[in-house]
Amino acid sequence: QVQLQESGPGLVKPSQTLSLTCTVSGVSITTRYHAWSWLRQPPGKGLEWMGVIGDDGRTWYSPSLKSRTSVSRDTSKNQFSLQLSSVTPEDTAVYYCAIDDGSGDYWGQGTQVTVSS
């Protein structure tokens, strides 16, 4: 069975770096034609795609977040991670990791991250 689970601090102070990890089980993150995405949903707003890392390690980012977003992976642990630097309260959201394989079926349950001093 395929499972994804986000983990990381639920509270981050302004100007600091938000760091989350997605632990994947049931499928390798190097599986061909699979990509691994981070998305978020601020309160009362829609989903926002943030970035993705492909099976070959290539990355793509939302233009609005590219300057402060980094997605990486650790293939030995079957994990991929998100770093969002210089956060502000506007970055408060539920953060999700997901598999991009065309099905849209595989998501983590999401984790709440609040940016506050």
mmCIF file of N, CA and C in Angstrom, residues 32-81:
data_model
loop_
_atom_site.group_PDB
_atom_site.id
_atom_site.type_symbol
_atom_site.label_atom_id
_atom_site.label_comp_id
_atom_site.label_asym_id
_atom_site.label_seq_id
_atom_site.Cartn_x
_atom_site.Cartn_y
_atom_site.Cartn_z
ATOM 1 N N ARG A 32 10.071 5.442 -12.145
ATOM 2 C CA ARG A 32 9.989 6.167 -13.401
ATOM 3 C C ARG A 32 8.611 6.772 -13.625
ATOM 4 N N TYR A 33 8.602 7.998 -14.126
ATOM 5 C CA TYR A 33 7.398 8.742 -14.469
ATOM 6 C C TYR A 33 6.569 9.159 -13.255
ATOM 7 N N HIS A 34 7.154 9.087 -12.081
ATOM 8 C CA HIS A 34 6.522 9.621 -10.887
ATOM 9 C C HIS A 34 7.255 10.884 -10.448
ATOM 10 N N ALA A 35 6.496 11.853 -9.991
ATOM 11 C CA ALA A 35 7.060 13.068 -9.436
ATOM 12 C C ALA A 35 6.449 13.316 -8.070
ATOM 13 N N TRP A 36 7.117 14.120 -7.287
ATOM 14 C CA TRP A 36 6.791 14.240 -5.873
ATOM 15 C C TRP A 36 6.622 15.707 -5.523
ATOM 16 N N SER A 37 5.404 16.069 -5.148
ATOM 17 C CA SER A 37 5.012 17.469 -5.056
ATOM 18 C C SER A 37 4.723 17.916 -3.631
ATOM 19 N N TRP A 38 4.887 19.205 -3.444
ATOM 20 C CA TRP A 38 4.430 19.892 -2.239
ATOM 21 C C TRP A 38 3.375 20.917 -2.626
ATOM 22 N N LEU A 39 2.304 20.945 -1.861
ATOM 23 C CA LEU A 39 1.227 21.903 -2.044
ATOM 24 C C LEU A 39 0.821 22.436 -0.682
ATOM 25 N N ARG A 40 0.100 23.534 -0.685
ATOM 26 C CA ARG A 40 -0.383 24.073 0.574
ATOM 27 C C ARG A 40 -1.741 24.734 0.379
ATOM 28 N N GLN A 41 -2.460 24.877 1.489
ATOM 29 C CA GLN A 41 -3.765 25.516 1.467
ATOM 30 C C GLN A 41 -3.884 26.450 2.668
ATOM 31 N N PRO A 42 -3.753 27.750 2.427
ATOM 32 C CA PRO A 42 -3.960 28.712 3.521
ATOM 33 C C PRO A 42 -5.415 28.709 3.974
ATOM 34 N N PRO A 43 -5.685 29.193 5.187
ATOM 35 C CA PRO A 43 -7.066 29.224 5.675
ATOM 36 C C PRO A 43 -7.983 29.992 4.736
ATOM 37 N N GLY A 44 -9.099 29.378 4.369
ATOM 38 C CA GLY A 44 -10.080 30.027 3.528
ATOM 39 C C GLY A 44 -9.694 30.184 2.073
ATOM 40 N N LYS A 45 -8.577 29.606 1.668
ATOM 41 C CA LYS A 45 -8.105 29.742 0.298
ATOM 42 C C LYS A 45 -7.968 28.379 -0.364
ATOM 43 N N GLY A 46 -7.710 28.409 -1.651
ATOM 44 C CA GLY A 46 -7.558 27.186 -2.407
ATOM 45 C C GLY A 46 -6.155 26.610 -2.310
ATOM 46 N N LEU A 47 -5.998 25.446 -2.901
ATOM 47 C CA LEU A 47 -4.698 24.799 -2.939
ATOM 48 C C LEU A 47 -3.720 25.585 -3.794
ATOM 49 N N GLU A 48 -2.488 25.642 -3.349
ATOM 50 C CA GLU A 48 -1.412 26.281 -4.087
ATOM 51 C C GLU A 48 -0.291 25.279 -4.292
ATOM 52 N N TRP A 49 0.036 25.024 -5.549
ATOM 53 C CA TRP A 49 1.161 24.162 -5.848
ATOM 54 C C TRP A 49 2.464 24.904 -5.590
ATOM 55 N N MET A 50 3.394 24.265 -4.914
ATOM 56 C CA MET A 50 4.629 24.920 -4.530
ATOM 57 C C MET A 50 5.830 24.465 -5.363
ATOM 58 N N GLY A 51 5.999 23.177 -5.469
ATOM 59 C CA GLY A 51 7.144 22.667 -6.187
ATOM 60 C C GLY A 51 7.096 21.164 -6.300
ATOM 61 N N VAL A 52 8.004 20.626 -7.099
ATOM 62 C CA VAL A 52 8.012 19.195 -7.375
ATOM 63 C C VAL A 52 9.433 18.733 -7.659
ATOM 64 N N ILE A 53 9.695 17.490 -7.329
ATOM 65 C CA ILE A 53 10.952 16.860 -7.705
ATOM 66 C C ILE A 53 10.628 15.589 -8.467
ATOM 67 N N GLY A 54 11.280 15.404 -9.599
ATOM 68 C CA GLY A 54 11.023 14.262 -10.453
ATOM 69 C C GLY A 54 11.794 13.029 -10.047
ATOM 70 N N ASP A 55 11.515 11.940 -10.737
ATOM 71 C CA ASP A 55 12.187 10.681 -10.415
ATOM 72 C C ASP A 55 13.690 10.740 -10.667
ATOM 73 N N ASP A 56 14.118 11.687 -11.499
ATOM 74 C CA ASP A 56 15.531 11.868 -11.781
ATOM 75 C C ASP A 56 16.177 12.962 -10.943
ATOM 76 N N GLY A 57 15.414 13.549 -10.022
ATOM 77 C CA GLY A 57 15.940 14.576 -9.149
ATOM 78 C C GLY A 57 15.788 15.995 -9.649
ATOM 79 N N ARG A 58 15.279 16.189 -10.846
ATOM 80 C CA ARG A 58 15.050 17.542 -11.344
ATOM 81 C C ARG A 58 13.904 18.204 -10.584
ATOM 82 N N THR A 59 13.989 19.508 -10.418
ATOM 83 C CA THR A 59 12.998 20.250 -9.655
ATOM 84 C C THR A 59 12.374 21.365 -10.473
ATOM 85 N N TRP A 60 11.152 21.692 -10.126
ATOM 86 C CA TRP A 60 10.418 22.807 -10.683
ATOM 87 C C TRP A 60 9.667 23.480 -9.537
ATOM 88 N N TYR A 61 9.497 24.808 -9.645
ATOM 89 C CA TYR A 61 8.865 25.554 -8.568
ATOM 90 C C TYR A 61 7.843 26.540 -9.104
ATOM 91 N N SER A 62 6.872 26.866 -8.255
ATOM 92 C CA SER A 62 5.959 27.946 -8.564
ATOM 93 C C SER A 62 6.753 29.239 -8.713
ATOM 94 N N PRO A 63 6.496 30.020 -9.769
ATOM 95 C CA PRO A 63 7.243 31.269 -9.936
ATOM 96 C C PRO A 63 7.166 32.200 -8.737
ATOM 97 N N SER A 64 6.036 32.232 -8.068
ATOM 98 C CA SER A 64 5.861 33.136 -6.941
ATOM 99 C C SER A 64 6.640 32.706 -5.708
ATOM 100 N N LEU A 65 7.071 31.466 -5.667
ATOM 101 C CA LEU A 65 7.769 30.937 -4.508
ATOM 102 C C LEU A 65 9.185 30.477 -4.806
ATOM 103 N N LYS A 66 9.578 30.523 -6.050
ATOM 104 C CA LYS A 66 10.847 29.943 -6.477
ATOM 105 C C LYS A 66 12.044 30.486 -5.717
ATOM 106 N N SER A 67 12.024 31.765 -5.411
ATOM 107 C CA SER A 67 13.188 32.397 -4.802
ATOM 108 C C SER A 67 13.464 31.906 -3.389
ATOM 109 N N ARG A 68 12.472 31.336 -2.734
ATOM 110 C CA ARG A 68 12.678 30.909 -1.358
ATOM 111 C C ARG A 68 12.228 29.483 -1.085
ATOM 112 N N THR A 69 12.025 28.697 -2.123
ATOM 113 C CA THR A 69 11.562 27.322 -1.985
ATOM 114 C C THR A 69 12.608 26.345 -2.500
ATOM 115 N N SER A 70 12.775 25.261 -1.780
ATOM 116 C CA SER A 70 13.676 24.201 -2.216
ATOM 117 C C SER A 70 13.057 22.850 -1.891
ATOM 118 N N VAL A 71 13.005 21.981 -2.873
ATOM 119 C CA VAL A 71 12.559 20.604 -2.693
ATOM 120 C C VAL A 71 13.754 19.689 -2.933
ATOM 121 N N SER A 72 13.960 18.763 -2.040
ATOM 122 C CA SER A 72 15.071 17.836 -2.154
ATOM 123 C C SER A 72 14.603 16.432 -1.799
ATOM 124 N N ARG A 73 15.502 15.466 -1.952
ATOM 125 C CA ARG A 73 15.125 14.094 -1.641
ATOM 126 C C ARG A 73 16.285 13.331 -1.041
ATOM 127 N N ASP A 74 15.931 12.291 -0.318
ATOM 128 C CA ASP A 74 16.898 11.348 0.219
ATOM 129 C C ASP A 74 16.425 9.968 -0.215
ATOM 130 N N THR A 75 17.017 9.455 -1.259
ATOM 131 C CA THR A 75 16.548 8.190 -1.819
ATOM 132 C C THR A 75 16.803 7.012 -0.878
ATOM 133 N N SER A 76 17.827 7.106 -0.047
ATOM 134 C CA SER A 76 18.117 6.025 0.881
ATOM 135 C C SER A 76 17.037 5.878 1.939
ATOM 136 N N LYS A 77 16.356 6.972 2.238
ATOM 137 C CA LYS A 77 15.277 6.965 3.216
ATOM 138 C C LYS A 77 13.894 7.002 2.574
ATOM 139 N N ASN A 78 13.856 7.084 1.252
ATOM 140 C CA ASN A 78 12.603 7.203 0.522
ATOM 141 C C ASN A 78 11.781 8.388 1.038
ATOM 142 N N GLN A 79 12.460 9.521 1.150
ATOM 143 C CA GLN A 79 11.844 10.738 1.640
ATOM 144 C C GLN A 79 12.130 11.889 0.703
ATOM 145 N N PHE A 80 11.232 12.852 0.674
ATOM 146 C CA PHE A 80 11.531 14.126 0.045
ATOM 147 C C PHE A 80 11.072 15.247 0.961
ATOM 148 N N SER A 81 11.730 16.393 0.819
ATOM 149 C CA SER A 81 11.581 17.449 1.801
ATOM 150 C C SER A 81 11.287 18.793 1.149
#
